[in-house]
């Protein structure tokens, strides 16, 4: 139960950081920001394990950079799709 809570908190933090990094306004709801952050964390972990930098001695800066990079990409994608969805409604 606590692991799920930490995953959601990490997703919210990564999603918020991704929104700060992206220029312009991302008009997406908080829940979608959290999902993009969780997805970024998951993809960053997967890729860091694939390239062999997931577990290092000390802070795993490469893994965290990958997580944030994927979160930025997913927030940008989500914002684009969300804007297209809302434009189609009106």
PDB file of N, CA and C in Angstrom:
ATOM      1  N   UNK A   1       0.819  -1.189   0.000  1.00  0.00           N
ATOM      2  CA  UNK A   1       0.000   0.000   0.000  1.00  0.00           C
ATOM      3  C   UNK A   1       0.865   1.255   0.000  1.00  0.00           C
ATOM      4  N   UNK A   2       1.898   1.280   0.854  1.00  0.00           N
ATOM      5  CA  UNK A   2       2.763   2.450   0.918  1.00  0.00           C
ATOM      6  C   UNK A   2       3.592   2.606  -0.347  1.00  0.00           C
ATOM      7  N   UNK A   3       3.925   1.483  -0.992  1.00  0.00           N
ATOM      8  CA  UNK A   3       4.680   1.572  -2.234  1.00  0.00           C
ATOM      9  C   UNK A   3       3.852   2.275  -3.308  1.00  0.00           C
ATOM     10  N   UNK A   4       2.576   1.980  -3.381  1.00  0.00           N
ATOM     11  CA  UNK A   4       1.704   2.649  -4.337  1.00  0.00           C
ATOM     12  C   UNK A   4       1.621   4.140  -4.037  1.00  0.00           C
ATOM     13  N   UNK A   5       1.540   4.492  -2.777  1.00  0.00           N
ATOM     14  CA  UNK A   5       1.505   5.889  -2.386  1.00  0.00           C
ATOM     15  C   UNK A   5       2.783   6.613  -2.813  1.00  0.00           C
ATOM     16  N   UNK A   6       3.949   5.982  -2.593  1.00  0.00           N
ATOM     17  CA  UNK A   6       5.218   6.591  -2.998  1.00  0.00           C
ATOM     18  C   UNK A   6       5.307   6.725  -4.510  1.00  0.00           C
ATOM     19  N   UNK A   7       4.789   5.743  -5.243  1.00  0.00           N
ATOM     20  CA  UNK A   7       4.790   5.816  -6.705  1.00  0.00           C
ATOM     21  C   UNK A   7       3.974   7.013  -7.167  1.00  0.00           C
ATOM     22  N   UNK A   8       2.814   7.214  -6.568  1.00  0.00           N
ATOM     23  CA  UNK A   8       1.959   8.342  -6.947  1.00  0.00           C
ATOM     24  C   UNK A   8       2.594   9.682  -6.572  1.00  0.00           C
ATOM     25  N   UNK A   9       3.230   9.746  -5.408  1.00  0.00           N
ATOM     26  CA  UNK A   9       3.911  10.979  -4.999  1.00  0.00           C
ATOM     27  C   UNK A   9       5.071  11.276  -5.948  1.00  0.00           C
ATOM     28  N   UNK A  10       5.871  10.268  -6.276  1.00  0.00           N
ATOM     29  CA  UNK A  10       6.965  10.442  -7.217  1.00  0.00           C
ATOM     30  C   UNK A  10       6.437  10.883  -8.577  1.00  0.00           C
ATOM     31  N   UNK A  11       5.344  10.287  -9.014  1.00  0.00           N
ATOM     32  CA  UNK A  11       4.743  10.682 -10.293  1.00  0.00           C
ATOM     33  C   UNK A  11       4.294  12.124 -10.295  1.00  0.00           C
ATOM     34  N   UNK A  12       3.720  12.569  -9.197  1.00  0.00           N
ATOM     35  CA  UNK A  12       3.285  13.963  -9.092  1.00  0.00           C
ATOM     36  C   UNK A  12       4.489  14.905  -9.109  1.00  0.00           C
ATOM     37  N   UNK A  13       5.547  14.545  -8.404  1.00  0.00           N
ATOM     38  CA  UNK A  13       6.749  15.387  -8.381  1.00  0.00           C
ATOM     39  C   UNK A  13       7.398  15.440  -9.758  1.00  0.00           C
ATOM     40  N   UNK A  14       7.576  14.286 -10.397  1.00  0.00           N
ATOM     41  CA  UNK A  14       8.190  14.265 -11.724  1.00  0.00           C
ATOM     42  C   UNK A  14       7.323  15.003 -12.740  1.00  0.00           C
ATOM     43  N   UNK A  15       6.005  14.814 -12.672  1.00  0.00           N
ATOM     44  CA  UNK A  15       5.109  15.507 -13.584  1.00  0.00           C
ATOM     45  C   UNK A  15       5.160  17.012 -13.389  1.00  0.00           C
ATOM     46  N   UNK A  16       5.207  17.452 -12.133  1.00  0.00           N
ATOM     47  CA  UNK A  16       5.290  18.891 -11.847  1.00  0.00           C
ATOM     48  C   UNK A  16       6.610  19.470 -12.350  1.00  0.00           C
ATOM     49  N   UNK A  17       7.714  18.758 -12.132  1.00  0.00           N
ATOM     50  CA  UNK A  17       9.005  19.217 -12.648  1.00  0.00           C
ATOM     51  C   UNK A  17       9.000  19.277 -14.172  1.00  0.00           C
ATOM     52  N   UNK A  18       8.381  18.288 -14.788  1.00  0.00           N
ATOM     53  CA  UNK A  18       8.296  18.277 -16.247  1.00  0.00           C
ATOM     54  C   UNK A  18       7.508  19.481 -16.756  1.00  0.00           C
ATOM     55  N   UNK A  19       6.426  19.833 -16.071  1.00  0.00           N
ATOM     56  CA  UNK A  19       5.637  20.997 -16.480  1.00  0.00           C
ATOM     57  C   UNK A  19       6.425  22.284 -16.307  1.00  0.00           C
ATOM     58  N   UNK A  20       7.271  22.346 -15.274  1.00  0.00           N
ATOM     59  CA  UNK A  20       8.112  23.524 -15.082  1.00  0.00           C
ATOM     60  C   UNK A  20       9.175  23.644 -16.172  1.00  0.00           C
ATOM     61  N   UNK A  21       9.703  22.518 -16.623  1.00  0.00           N
ATOM     62  CA  UNK A  21      10.746  22.523 -17.647  1.00  0.00           C
ATOM     63  C   UNK A  21      10.174  22.916 -19.008  1.00  0.00           C
ATOM     64  N   UNK A  22       8.975  22.442 -19.318  1.00  0.00           N
ATOM     65  CA  UNK A  22       8.370  22.746 -20.610  1.00  0.00           C
ATOM     66  C   UNK A  22       7.975  24.218 -20.668  1.00  0.00           C
ATOM     67  N   UNK A  23       8.181  24.826 -21.822  1.00  0.00           N
ATOM     68  CA  UNK A  23       7.768  26.220 -21.975  1.00  0.00           C
ATOM     69  C   UNK A  23       6.286  26.278 -22.332  1.00  0.00           C
ATOM     70  N   UNK A  24       5.656  27.361 -21.977  1.00  0.00           N
ATOM     71  CA  UNK A  24       4.239  27.523 -22.269  1.00  0.00           C
ATOM     72  C   UNK A  24       3.368  26.874 -21.211  1.00  0.00           C
ATOM     73  N   UNK A  25       2.075  26.946 -21.480  1.00  0.00           N
ATOM     74  CA  UNK A  25       1.108  26.404 -20.524  1.00  0.00           C
ATOM     75  C   UNK A  25       0.666  25.012 -20.961  1.00  0.00           C
ATOM     76  N   UNK A  26       0.719  24.095 -20.028  1.00  0.00           N
ATOM     77  CA  UNK A  26       0.200  22.749 -20.271  1.00  0.00           C
ATOM     78  C   UNK A  26      -1.148  22.662 -19.567  1.00  0.00           C
ATOM     79  N   UNK A  27      -2.183  22.756 -20.331  1.00  0.00           N
ATOM     80  CA  UNK A  27      -3.532  22.798 -19.769  1.00  0.00           C
ATOM     81  C   UNK A  27      -4.075  21.383 -19.600  1.00  0.00           C
ATOM     82  N   UNK A  28      -3.431  20.630 -18.699  1.00  0.00           N
ATOM     83  CA  UNK A  28      -3.869  19.269 -18.419  1.00  0.00           C
ATOM     84  C   UNK A  28      -4.185  19.160 -16.931  1.00  0.00           C
ATOM     85  N   UNK A  29      -5.076  18.245 -16.575  1.00  0.00           N
ATOM     86  CA  UNK A  29      -5.422  18.094 -15.153  1.00  0.00           C
ATOM     87  C   UNK A  29      -4.276  17.467 -14.350  1.00  0.00           C
ATOM     88  N   UNK A  30      -4.369  17.619 -13.045  1.00  0.00           N
ATOM     89  CA  UNK A  30      -3.336  17.103 -12.140  1.00  0.00           C
ATOM     90  C   UNK A  30      -3.212  15.589 -12.263  1.00  0.00           C
ATOM     91  N   UNK A  31      -4.327  14.892 -12.410  1.00  0.00           N
ATOM     92  CA  UNK A  31      -4.263  13.431 -12.494  1.00  0.00           C
ATOM     93  C   UNK A  31      -3.493  12.988 -13.737  1.00  0.00           C
ATOM     94  N   UNK A  32      -3.609  13.729 -14.837  1.00  0.00           N
ATOM     95  CA  UNK A  32      -2.879  13.379 -16.047  1.00  0.00           C
ATOM     96  C   UNK A  32      -1.389  13.709 -15.902  1.00  0.00           C
ATOM     97  N   UNK A  33      -1.087  14.776 -15.178  1.00  0.00           N
ATOM     98  CA  UNK A  33       0.304  15.108 -14.859  1.00  0.00           C
ATOM     99  C   UNK A  33       0.930  13.980 -14.042  1.00  0.00           C
ATOM    100  N   UNK A  34       0.172  13.457 -13.069  1.00  0.00           N
ATOM    101  CA  UNK A  34       0.666  12.375 -12.223  1.00  0.00           C
ATOM    102  C   UNK A  34       0.892  11.106 -13.042  1.00  0.00           C
ATOM    103  N   UNK A  35      -0.017  10.789 -13.928  1.00  0.00           N
ATOM    104  CA  UNK A  35       0.131   9.594 -14.763  1.00  0.00           C
ATOM    105  C   UNK A  35       1.353   9.720 -15.664  1.00  0.00           C
ATOM    106  N   UNK A  36       1.562  10.910 -16.242  1.00  0.00           N
ATOM    107  CA  UNK A  36       2.741  11.128 -17.090  1.00  0.00           C
ATOM    108  C   UNK A  36       4.018  10.996 -16.263  1.00  0.00           C
ATOM    109  N   UNK A  37       4.016  11.491 -15.034  1.00  0.00           N
ATOM    110  CA  UNK A  37       5.178  11.367 -14.159  1.00  0.00           C
ATOM    111  C   UNK A  37       5.463   9.922 -13.786  1.00  0.00           C
ATOM    112  N   UNK A  38       4.424   9.173 -13.477  1.00  0.00           N
ATOM    113  CA  UNK A  38       4.591   7.744 -13.161  1.00  0.00           C
ATOM    114  C   UNK A  38       5.119   7.005 -14.385  1.00  0.00           C
ATOM    115  N   UNK A  39       4.568   7.321 -15.549  1.00  0.00           N
ATOM    116  CA  UNK A  39       5.054   6.700 -16.790  1.00  0.00           C
ATOM    117  C   UNK A  39       6.505   7.037 -17.067  1.00  0.00           C
ATOM    118  N   UNK A  40       6.877   8.295 -16.814  1.00  0.00           N
ATOM    119  CA  UNK A  40       8.269   8.699 -16.998  1.00  0.00           C
ATOM    120  C   UNK A  40       9.202   7.967 -16.055  1.00  0.00           C
ATOM    121  N   UNK A  41       8.775   7.800 -14.813  1.00  0.00           N
ATOM    122  CA  UNK A  41       9.589   7.068 -13.839  1.00  0.00           C
ATOM    123  C   UNK A  41       9.758   5.619 -14.264  1.00  0.00           C
ATOM    124  N   UNK A  42       8.685   5.016 -14.712  1.00  0.00           N
ATOM    125  CA  UNK A  42       8.728   3.610 -15.129  1.00  0.00           C
ATOM    126  C   UNK A  42       9.626   3.432 -16.361  1.00  0.00           C
ATOM    127  N   UNK A  43       9.450   4.302 -17.367  1.00  0.00           N
ATOM    128  CA  UNK A  43      10.277   4.201 -18.569  1.00  0.00           C
ATOM    129  C   UNK A  43      11.742   4.503 -18.269  1.00  0.00           C
ATOM    130  N   UNK A  44      11.991   5.492 -17.424  1.00  0.00           N
ATOM    131  CA  UNK A  44      13.369   5.811 -17.044  1.00  0.00           C
ATOM    132  C   UNK A  44      14.045   4.661 -16.327  1.00  0.00           C
ATOM    133  N   UNK A  45      13.317   3.992 -15.436  1.00  0.00           N
ATOM    134  CA  UNK A  45      13.870   2.817 -14.754  1.00  0.00           C
ATOM    135  C   UNK A  45      14.157   1.693 -15.736  1.00  0.00           C
ATOM    136  N   UNK A  46      13.234   1.473 -16.665  1.00  0.00           N
ATOM    137  CA  UNK A  46      13.410   0.397 -17.642  1.00  0.00           C
ATOM    138  C   UNK A  46      14.630   0.649 -18.524  1.00  0.00           C
ATOM    139  N   UNK A  47      14.754   1.859 -19.038  1.00  0.00           N
ATOM    140  CA  UNK A  47      15.879   2.178 -19.920  1.00  0.00           C
ATOM    141  C   UNK A  47      17.195   2.160 -19.152  1.00  0.00           C
ATOM    142  N   UNK A  48      17.202   2.674 -17.920  1.00  0.00           N
ATOM    143  CA  UNK A  48      18.446   2.661 -17.149  1.00  0.00           C
ATOM    144  C   UNK A  48      18.887   1.238 -16.835  1.00  0.00           C
ATOM    145  N   UNK A  49      17.945   0.346 -16.600  1.00  0.00           N
ATOM    146  CA  UNK A  49      18.293  -1.058 -16.408  1.00  0.00           C
ATOM    147  C   UNK A  49      18.802  -1.690 -17.694  1.00  0.00           C
ATOM    148  N   UNK A  50      18.217  -1.299 -18.811  1.00  0.00           N
ATOM    149  CA  UNK A  50      18.594  -1.842 -20.110  1.00  0.00           C
ATOM    150  C   UNK A  50      20.016  -1.426 -20.488  1.00  0.00           C
ATOM    151  N   UNK A  51      20.389  -0.168 -20.169  1.00  0.00           N
ATOM    152  CA  UNK A  51      21.734   0.292 -20.531  1.00  0.00           C
ATOM    153  C   UNK A  51      22.744   0.060 -19.407  1.00  0.00           C
ATOM    154  N   UNK A  52      22.295  -0.484 -18.278  1.00  0.00           N
ATOM    155  CA  UNK A  52      23.194  -0.896 -17.213  1.00  0.00           C
ATOM    156  C   UNK A  52      23.596   0.179 -16.220  1.00  0.00           C
ATOM    157  N   UNK A  53      22.764   1.208 -16.040  1.00  0.00           N
ATOM    158  CA  UNK A  53      23.104   2.267 -15.084  1.00  0.00           C
ATOM    159  C   UNK A  53      22.047   2.424 -13.997  1.00  0.00           C
ATOM    160  N   UNK A  54      21.230   1.416 -13.812  1.00  0.00           N
ATOM    161  CA  UNK A  54      20.139   1.530 -12.840  1.00  0.00           C
ATOM    162  C   UNK A  54      20.651   1.580 -11.409  1.00  0.00           C
ATOM    163  N   UNK A  55      21.605   0.749 -11.092  1.00  0.00           N
ATOM    164  CA  UNK A  55      22.146   0.698  -9.729  1.00  0.00           C
ATOM    165  C   UNK A  55      23.632   1.027  -9.786  1.00  0.00           C
ATOM    166  N   UNK A  56      23.984   2.145  -9.204  1.00  0.00           N
ATOM    167  CA  UNK A  56      25.379   2.551  -9.155  1.00  0.00           C
ATOM    168  C   UNK A  56      25.739   2.851  -7.707  1.00  0.00           C
ATOM    169  N   UNK A  57      27.010   3.036  -7.447  1.00  0.00           N
ATOM    170  CA  UNK A  57      27.436   3.418  -6.110  1.00  0.00           C
ATOM    171  C   UNK A  57      27.140   4.893  -5.883  1.00  0.00           C
ATOM    172  N   UNK A  58      26.205   5.196  -5.035  1.00  0.00           N
ATOM    173  CA  UNK A  58      25.829   6.590  -4.791  1.00  0.00           C
ATOM    174  C   UNK A  58      24.483   6.911  -5.424  1.00  0.00           C
ATOM    175  N   UNK A  59      24.305   8.170  -5.752  1.00  0.00           N
ATOM    176  CA  UNK A  59      23.044   8.620  -6.336  1.00  0.00           C
ATOM    177  C   UNK A  59      23.016   8.230  -7.814  1.00  0.00           C
ATOM    178  N   UNK A  60      21.912   7.696  -8.256  1.00  0.00           N
ATOM    179  CA  UNK A  60      21.763   7.255  -9.647  1.00  0.00           C
ATOM    180  C   UNK A  60      21.309   8.429 -10.518  1.00  0.00           C
ATOM    181  N   UNK A  61      22.220   9.370 -10.775  1.00  0.00           N
ATOM    182  CA  UNK A  61      21.865  10.585 -11.499  1.00  0.00           C
ATOM    183  C   UNK A  61      21.387  10.294 -12.913  1.00  0.00           C
ATOM    184  N   UNK A  62      22.004   9.342 -13.579  1.00  0.00           N
ATOM    185  CA  UNK A  62      21.601   9.020 -14.955  1.00  0.00           C
ATOM    186  C   UNK A  62      20.179   8.483 -14.963  1.00  0.00           C
ATOM    187  N   UNK A  63      19.860   7.613 -14.025  1.00  0.00           N
ATOM    188  CA  UNK A  63      18.497   7.057 -13.938  1.00  0.00           C
ATOM    189  C   UNK A  63      17.491   8.163 -13.683  1.00  0.00           C
ATOM    190  N   UNK A  64      17.817   9.086 -12.775  1.00  0.00           N
ATOM    191  CA  UNK A  64      16.892  10.178 -12.478  1.00  0.00           C
ATOM    192  C   UNK A  64      16.735  11.125 -13.664  1.00  0.00           C
ATOM    193  N   UNK A  65      17.814  11.368 -14.389  1.00  0.00           N
ATOM    194  CA  UNK A  65      17.737  12.214 -15.584  1.00  0.00           C
ATOM    195  C   UNK A  65      16.864  11.555 -16.647  1.00  0.00           C
ATOM    196  N   UNK A  66      17.002  10.244 -16.792  1.00  0.00           N
ATOM    197  CA  UNK A  66      16.158   9.524 -17.747  1.00  0.00           C
ATOM    198  C   UNK A  66      14.690   9.584 -17.330  1.00  0.00           C
ATOM    199  N   UNK A  67      14.420   9.406 -16.047  1.00  0.00           N
ATOM    200  CA  UNK A  67      13.045   9.479 -15.559  1.00  0.00           C
ATOM    201  C   UNK A  67      12.439  10.848 -15.862  1.00  0.00           C
ATOM    202  N   UNK A  68      13.181  11.907 -15.570  1.00  0.00           N
ATOM    203  CA  UNK A  68      12.686  13.254 -15.810  1.00  0.00           C
ATOM    204  C   UNK A  68      12.533  13.525 -17.302  1.00  0.00           C
ATOM    205  N   UNK A  69      13.462  13.054 -18.088  1.00  0.00           N
ATOM    206  CA  UNK A  69      13.361  13.231 -19.542  1.00  0.00           C
ATOM    207  C   UNK A  69      12.126  12.563 -20.116  1.00  0.00           C
ATOM    208  N   UNK A  70      11.859  11.350 -19.693  1.00  0.00           N
ATOM    209  CA  UNK A  70      10.654  10.664 -20.159  1.00  0.00           C
ATOM    210  C   UNK A  70       9.388  11.344 -19.640  1.00  0.00           C
ATOM    211  N   UNK A  71       9.436  11.852 -18.414  1.00  0.00           N
ATOM    212  CA  UNK A  71       8.281  12.570 -17.878  1.00  0.00           C
ATOM    213  C   UNK A  71       8.009  13.836 -18.684  1.00  0.00           C
ATOM    214  N   UNK A  72       9.053  14.555 -19.065  1.00  0.00           N
ATOM    215  CA  UNK A  72       8.881  15.752 -19.897  1.00  0.00           C
ATOM    216  C   UNK A  72       8.233  15.369 -21.227  1.00  0.00           C
ATOM    217  N   UNK A  73       8.733  14.314 -21.847  1.00  0.00           N
ATOM    218  CA  UNK A  73       8.174  13.875 -23.130  1.00  0.00           C
ATOM    219  C   UNK A  73       6.704  13.461 -22.983  1.00  0.00           C
ATOM    220  N   UNK A  74       6.388  12.753 -21.913  1.00  0.00           N
ATOM    221  CA  UNK A  74       5.008  12.298 -21.724  1.00  0.00           C
ATOM    222  C   UNK A  74       4.061  13.445 -21.374  1.00  0.00           C
ATOM    223  N   UNK A  75       4.530  14.423 -20.595  1.00  0.00           N
ATOM    224  CA  UNK A  75       3.689  15.586 -20.293  1.00  0.00           C
ATOM    225  C   UNK A  75       3.439  16.379 -21.572  1.00  0.00           C
ATOM    226  N   UNK A  76       4.465  16.553 -22.398  1.00  0.00           N
ATOM    227  CA  UNK A  76       4.294  17.264 -23.667  1.00  0.00           C
ATOM    228  C   UNK A  76       3.300  16.529 -24.569  1.00  0.00           C
ATOM    229  N   UNK A  77       3.411  15.216 -24.639  1.00  0.00           N
ATOM    230  CA  UNK A  77       2.483  14.421 -25.437  1.00  0.00           C
ATOM    231  C   UNK A  77       1.065  14.505 -24.886  1.00  0.00           C
ATOM    232  N   UNK A  78       0.938  14.389 -23.576  1.00  0.00           N
ATOM    233  CA  UNK A  78      -0.379  14.454 -22.943  1.00  0.00           C
ATOM    234  C   UNK A  78      -1.023  15.825 -23.158  1.00  0.00           C
ATOM    235  N   UNK A  79      -0.230  16.902 -23.040  1.00  0.00           N
ATOM    236  CA  UNK A  79      -0.762  18.247 -23.237  1.00  0.00           C
ATOM    237  C   UNK A  79      -1.238  18.432 -24.670  1.00  0.00           C
ATOM    238  N   UNK A  80      -0.490  17.901 -25.608  1.00  0.00           N
ATOM    239  CA  UNK A  80      -0.870  17.999 -27.014  1.00  0.00           C
ATOM    240  C   UNK A  80      -2.160  17.232 -27.293  1.00  0.00           C
ATOM    241  N   UNK A  81      -2.231  16.009 -26.789  1.00  0.00           N
ATOM    242  CA  UNK A  81      -3.433  15.195 -27.006  1.00  0.00           C
ATOM    243  C   UNK A  81      -4.638  15.781 -26.282  1.00  0.00           C
ATOM    244  N   UNK A  82      -4.424  16.317 -25.074  1.00  0.00           N
ATOM    245  CA  UNK A  82      -5.512  16.900 -24.295  1.00  0.00           C
ATOM    246  C   UNK A  82      -6.051  18.154 -24.988  1.00  0.00           C
ATOM    247  N   UNK A  83      -5.159  18.967 -25.547  1.00  0.00           N
ATOM    248  CA  UNK A  83      -5.593  20.171 -26.257  1.00  0.00           C
ATOM    249  C   UNK A  83      -6.365  19.792 -27.520  1.00  0.00           C
ATOM    250  N   UNK A  84      -5.907  18.773 -28.215  1.00  0.00           N
ATOM    251  CA  UNK A  84      -6.610  18.295 -29.405  1.00  0.00           C
ATOM    252  C   UNK A  84      -7.979  17.730 -29.061  1.00  0.00           C
ATOM    253  N   UNK A  85      -8.072  17.074 -27.945  1.00  0.00           N
ATOM    254  CA  UNK A  85      -9.339  16.504 -27.498  1.00  0.00           C
ATOM    255  C   UNK A  85     -10.341  17.604 -27.166  1.00  0.00           C
ATOM    256  N   UNK A  86      -9.871  18.655 -26.483  1.00  0.00           N
ATOM    257  CA  UNK A  86     -10.748  19.757 -26.113  1.00  0.00           C
ATOM    258  C   UNK A  86     -11.114  20.604 -27.330  1.00  0.00           C
ATOM    259  N   UNK A  87     -10.209  20.741 -28.289  1.00  0.00           N
ATOM    260  CA  UNK A  87     -10.512  21.510 -29.494  1.00  0.00           C
ATOM    261  C   UNK A  87     -11.566  20.804 -30.340  1.00  0.00           C
ATOM    262  N   UNK A  88     -11.534  19.478 -30.354  1.00  0.00           N
ATOM    263  CA  UNK A  88     -12.510  18.711 -31.123  1.00  0.00           C
ATOM    264  C   UNK A  88     -13.915  18.821 -30.519  1.00  0.00           C
ATOM    265  N   UNK A  89     -13.979  19.030 -29.217  1.00  0.00           N
ATOM    266  CA  UNK A  89     -15.278  19.157 -28.540  1.00  0.00           C
ATOM    267  C   UNK A  89     -15.971  20.460 -28.872  1.00  0.00           C
ATOM    268  N   UNK A  90     -15.193  21.534 -29.080  1.00  0.00           N
ATOM    269  CA  UNK A  90     -15.784  22.851 -29.269  1.00  0.00           C
ATOM    270  C   UNK A  90     -15.913  23.179 -30.689  1.00  0.00           C
TER     271      UNK A  90
END
